[in-house]
């Protein structure tokens, strides 16, 4: 007899597909979207990772939020570009670097404790290292690809 065994991974996968977990994924998707909206205003963290997390959670939760995000006027092009090219525009990389530097200088001017400033410095360097190791997109005029402008 050739019966498939119930492995712990198989059980966990079926458990994560239950309606209760789908609702959890949808809640997490909305939380990530809220953080992305907040990060549009606050320059400390880039918006795109929260959008991608929101998209992933909404797909896992089988939510209409995923389709809405992909079609959104503001968020859609960022997500589609990331899914297509896995790259960040050069202007965005420069902006992130400048905003992190401004945040660091503000912390320095506020007289933050040296140990905290060192921790923030290491965090900012890690973020910059991650951002700059990704491929760079050369923006075409409006910040979107020619296909997205049509």
Tab-separated table of C-alpha atoms in Angstrom:
chain	number	residue	atom	x	y	z
A	1	UNK	CA	0.000	0.000	0.000
A	2	UNK	CA	1.205	3.428	-0.869
A	3	UNK	CA	-0.469	5.752	1.634
A	4	UNK	CA	0.670	9.298	2.138
A	5	UNK	CA	1.741	9.893	5.680
A	6	UNK	CA	0.506	12.798	7.731
A	7	UNK	CA	3.698	14.666	8.463
A	8	UNK	CA	3.856	17.623	10.854
A	9	UNK	CA	4.491	19.961	7.891
A	10	UNK	CA	1.406	18.669	6.111
A	11	UNK	CA	-0.696	19.104	9.250
A	12	UNK	CA	0.644	22.632	9.795
A	13	UNK	CA	-0.094	23.596	6.176
A	14	UNK	CA	-3.670	22.358	6.412
A	15	UNK	CA	-4.093	24.104	9.755
A	16	UNK	CA	-2.912	27.439	8.277
A	17	UNK	CA	-5.543	27.178	5.547
A	18	UNK	CA	-8.438	27.195	8.020
A	19	UNK	CA	-10.830	30.165	8.018
A	20	UNK	CA	-9.521	31.370	11.386
A	21	UNK	CA	-6.026	31.726	10.005
A	22	UNK	CA	-7.318	33.357	6.833
A	23	UNK	CA	-8.898	36.045	9.014
A	24	UNK	CA	-5.591	36.470	10.842
A	25	UNK	CA	-3.808	36.944	7.508
A	26	UNK	CA	-6.343	39.578	6.478
A	27	UNK	CA	-5.906	41.448	9.768
A	28	UNK	CA	-2.113	41.329	9.357
A	29	UNK	CA	-2.489	42.555	5.770
A	30	UNK	CA	-4.500	45.579	6.920
A	31	UNK	CA	-2.003	46.276	9.721
A	32	UNK	CA	0.870	46.267	7.225
A	33	UNK	CA	-1.092	48.541	4.920
A	34	UNK	CA	-1.709	50.948	7.810
A	35	UNK	CA	2.019	50.959	8.601
A	36	UNK	CA	2.783	51.624	4.932
A	37	UNK	CA	0.428	54.607	4.963
A	38	UNK	CA	2.067	55.950	8.115
A	39	UNK	CA	5.508	55.481	6.574
A	40	UNK	CA	4.508	57.620	3.602
A	41	UNK	CA	4.534	60.539	6.053
A	42	UNK	CA	7.362	59.412	8.355
A	43	UNK	CA	10.673	59.084	6.532
A	44	UNK	CA	12.292	56.591	8.901
A	45	UNK	CA	11.345	53.371	7.103
A	46	UNK	CA	10.579	52.788	3.406
A	47	UNK	CA	6.960	52.119	2.478
A	48	UNK	CA	7.487	49.309	-0.037
A	49	UNK	CA	8.340	46.478	2.416
A	50	UNK	CA	5.091	47.062	4.301
A	51	UNK	CA	3.155	47.100	1.031
A	52	UNK	CA	4.747	43.821	-0.029
A	53	UNK	CA	3.963	42.254	3.359
A	54	UNK	CA	0.387	43.488	3.083
A	55	UNK	CA	0.117	41.987	-0.383
A	56	UNK	CA	1.560	38.651	0.781
A	57	UNK	CA	-0.744	38.441	3.798
A	58	UNK	CA	-3.774	39.407	1.709
A	59	UNK	CA	-2.979	36.680	-0.836
A	60	UNK	CA	-2.586	34.157	1.989
A	61	UNK	CA	-5.909	35.268	3.447
A	62	UNK	CA	-7.590	35.207	0.036
A	63	UNK	CA	-8.630	38.806	0.515
A	64	UNK	CA	-9.792	41.295	-2.125
A	65	UNK	CA	-7.203	43.649	-0.625
A	66	UNK	CA	-4.523	42.011	-2.815
A	67	UNK	CA	-6.321	42.974	-6.018
A	68	UNK	CA	-7.027	46.453	-4.674
A	69	UNK	CA	-3.342	46.962	-3.841
A	70	UNK	CA	-2.206	45.806	-7.281
A	71	UNK	CA	-4.683	48.175	-8.976
A	72	UNK	CA	-4.161	51.126	-6.621
A	73	UNK	CA	-3.130	54.375	-8.300
A	74	UNK	CA	-0.293	55.112	-5.862
A	75	UNK	CA	0.725	51.706	-4.452
A	76	UNK	CA	0.120	49.554	-7.537
A	77	UNK	CA	3.078	50.749	-9.650
A	78	UNK	CA	5.514	50.247	-6.737
A	79	UNK	CA	4.311	46.717	-6.129
A	80	UNK	CA	4.174	45.762	-9.824
A	81	UNK	CA	7.666	47.131	-10.404
A	82	UNK	CA	9.017	45.191	-7.446
A	83	UNK	CA	7.321	41.970	-8.584
A	84	UNK	CA	8.565	42.439	-12.158
A	85	UNK	CA	12.109	43.734	-11.657
A	86	UNK	CA	13.041	43.202	-7.981
A	87	UNK	CA	14.741	46.592	-8.154
A	88	UNK	CA	14.550	50.076	-6.623
A	89	UNK	CA	14.810	53.322	-8.596
A	90	UNK	CA	18.058	55.257	-8.141
A	91	UNK	CA	16.163	58.358	-7.000
A	92	UNK	CA	14.422	56.338	-4.288
A	93	UNK	CA	17.733	54.921	-3.065
A	94	UNK	CA	19.184	58.420	-2.849
A	95	UNK	CA	16.082	59.720	-1.074
A	96	UNK	CA	16.225	56.908	1.492
A	97	UNK	CA	19.902	57.647	2.150
A	98	UNK	CA	19.253	61.373	2.545
A	99	UNK	CA	16.284	60.822	4.873
A	100	UNK	CA	18.216	58.377	7.044
A	101	UNK	CA	21.069	60.879	7.269
A	102	UNK	CA	18.631	63.655	8.248
A	103	UNK	CA	17.094	61.418	10.909
A	104	UNK	CA	20.533	60.547	12.267
A	105	UNK	CA	21.554	64.227	12.360
A	106	UNK	CA	18.303	65.089	14.153
A	107	UNK	CA	19.022	62.430	16.785
A	108	UNK	CA	22.549	63.785	17.175
A	109	UNK	CA	21.231	67.357	17.545
A	110	UNK	CA	18.696	66.222	20.149
A	111	UNK	CA	21.499	64.819	22.265
A	112	UNK	CA	20.466	61.178	22.201
A	113	UNK	CA	22.586	58.910	24.391
A	114	UNK	CA	25.705	57.604	22.637
A	115	UNK	CA	24.737	53.939	22.995
A	116	UNK	CA	21.329	54.563	21.397
A	117	UNK	CA	22.957	56.635	18.653
A	118	UNK	CA	25.369	53.780	17.987
A	119	UNK	CA	22.459	51.323	17.727
A	120	UNK	CA	20.586	53.616	15.353
A	121	UNK	CA	23.751	54.059	13.296
A	122	UNK	CA	24.148	50.299	12.946
A	123	UNK	CA	20.471	49.918	12.024
A	124	UNK	CA	20.648	52.691	9.422
A	125	UNK	CA	23.835	51.203	7.949
A	126	UNK	CA	22.135	47.811	7.691
A	127	UNK	CA	19.121	49.386	5.948
A	128	UNK	CA	21.369	51.277	3.544
A	129	UNK	CA	23.408	48.147	2.852
A	130	UNK	CA	20.243	46.211	2.057
A	131	UNK	CA	18.814	48.970	-0.146
A	132	UNK	CA	22.009	49.557	-2.098
A	133	UNK	CA	22.688	45.868	-2.731
A	134	UNK	CA	19.415	45.573	-4.649
A	135	UNK	CA	19.448	46.215	-8.409
A	136	UNK	CA	18.814	49.798	-9.468
A	137	UNK	CA	16.034	50.831	-11.828
A	138	UNK	CA	16.534	53.831	-14.026
A	139	UNK	CA	13.317	55.807	-13.763
A	140	UNK	CA	11.603	56.876	-16.936
A	141	UNK	CA	10.167	60.354	-16.502
A	142	UNK	CA	7.129	59.887	-14.296
A	143	UNK	CA	8.698	57.265	-12.044
A	144	UNK	CA	6.879	54.405	-13.741
A	145	UNK	CA	7.719	52.175	-16.643
A	146	UNK	CA	6.275	53.041	-20.067
A	147	UNK	CA	3.797	50.140	-19.780
A	148	UNK	CA	2.423	51.504	-16.475
A	149	UNK	CA	1.908	55.009	-17.866
A	150	UNK	CA	-0.425	53.803	-20.652
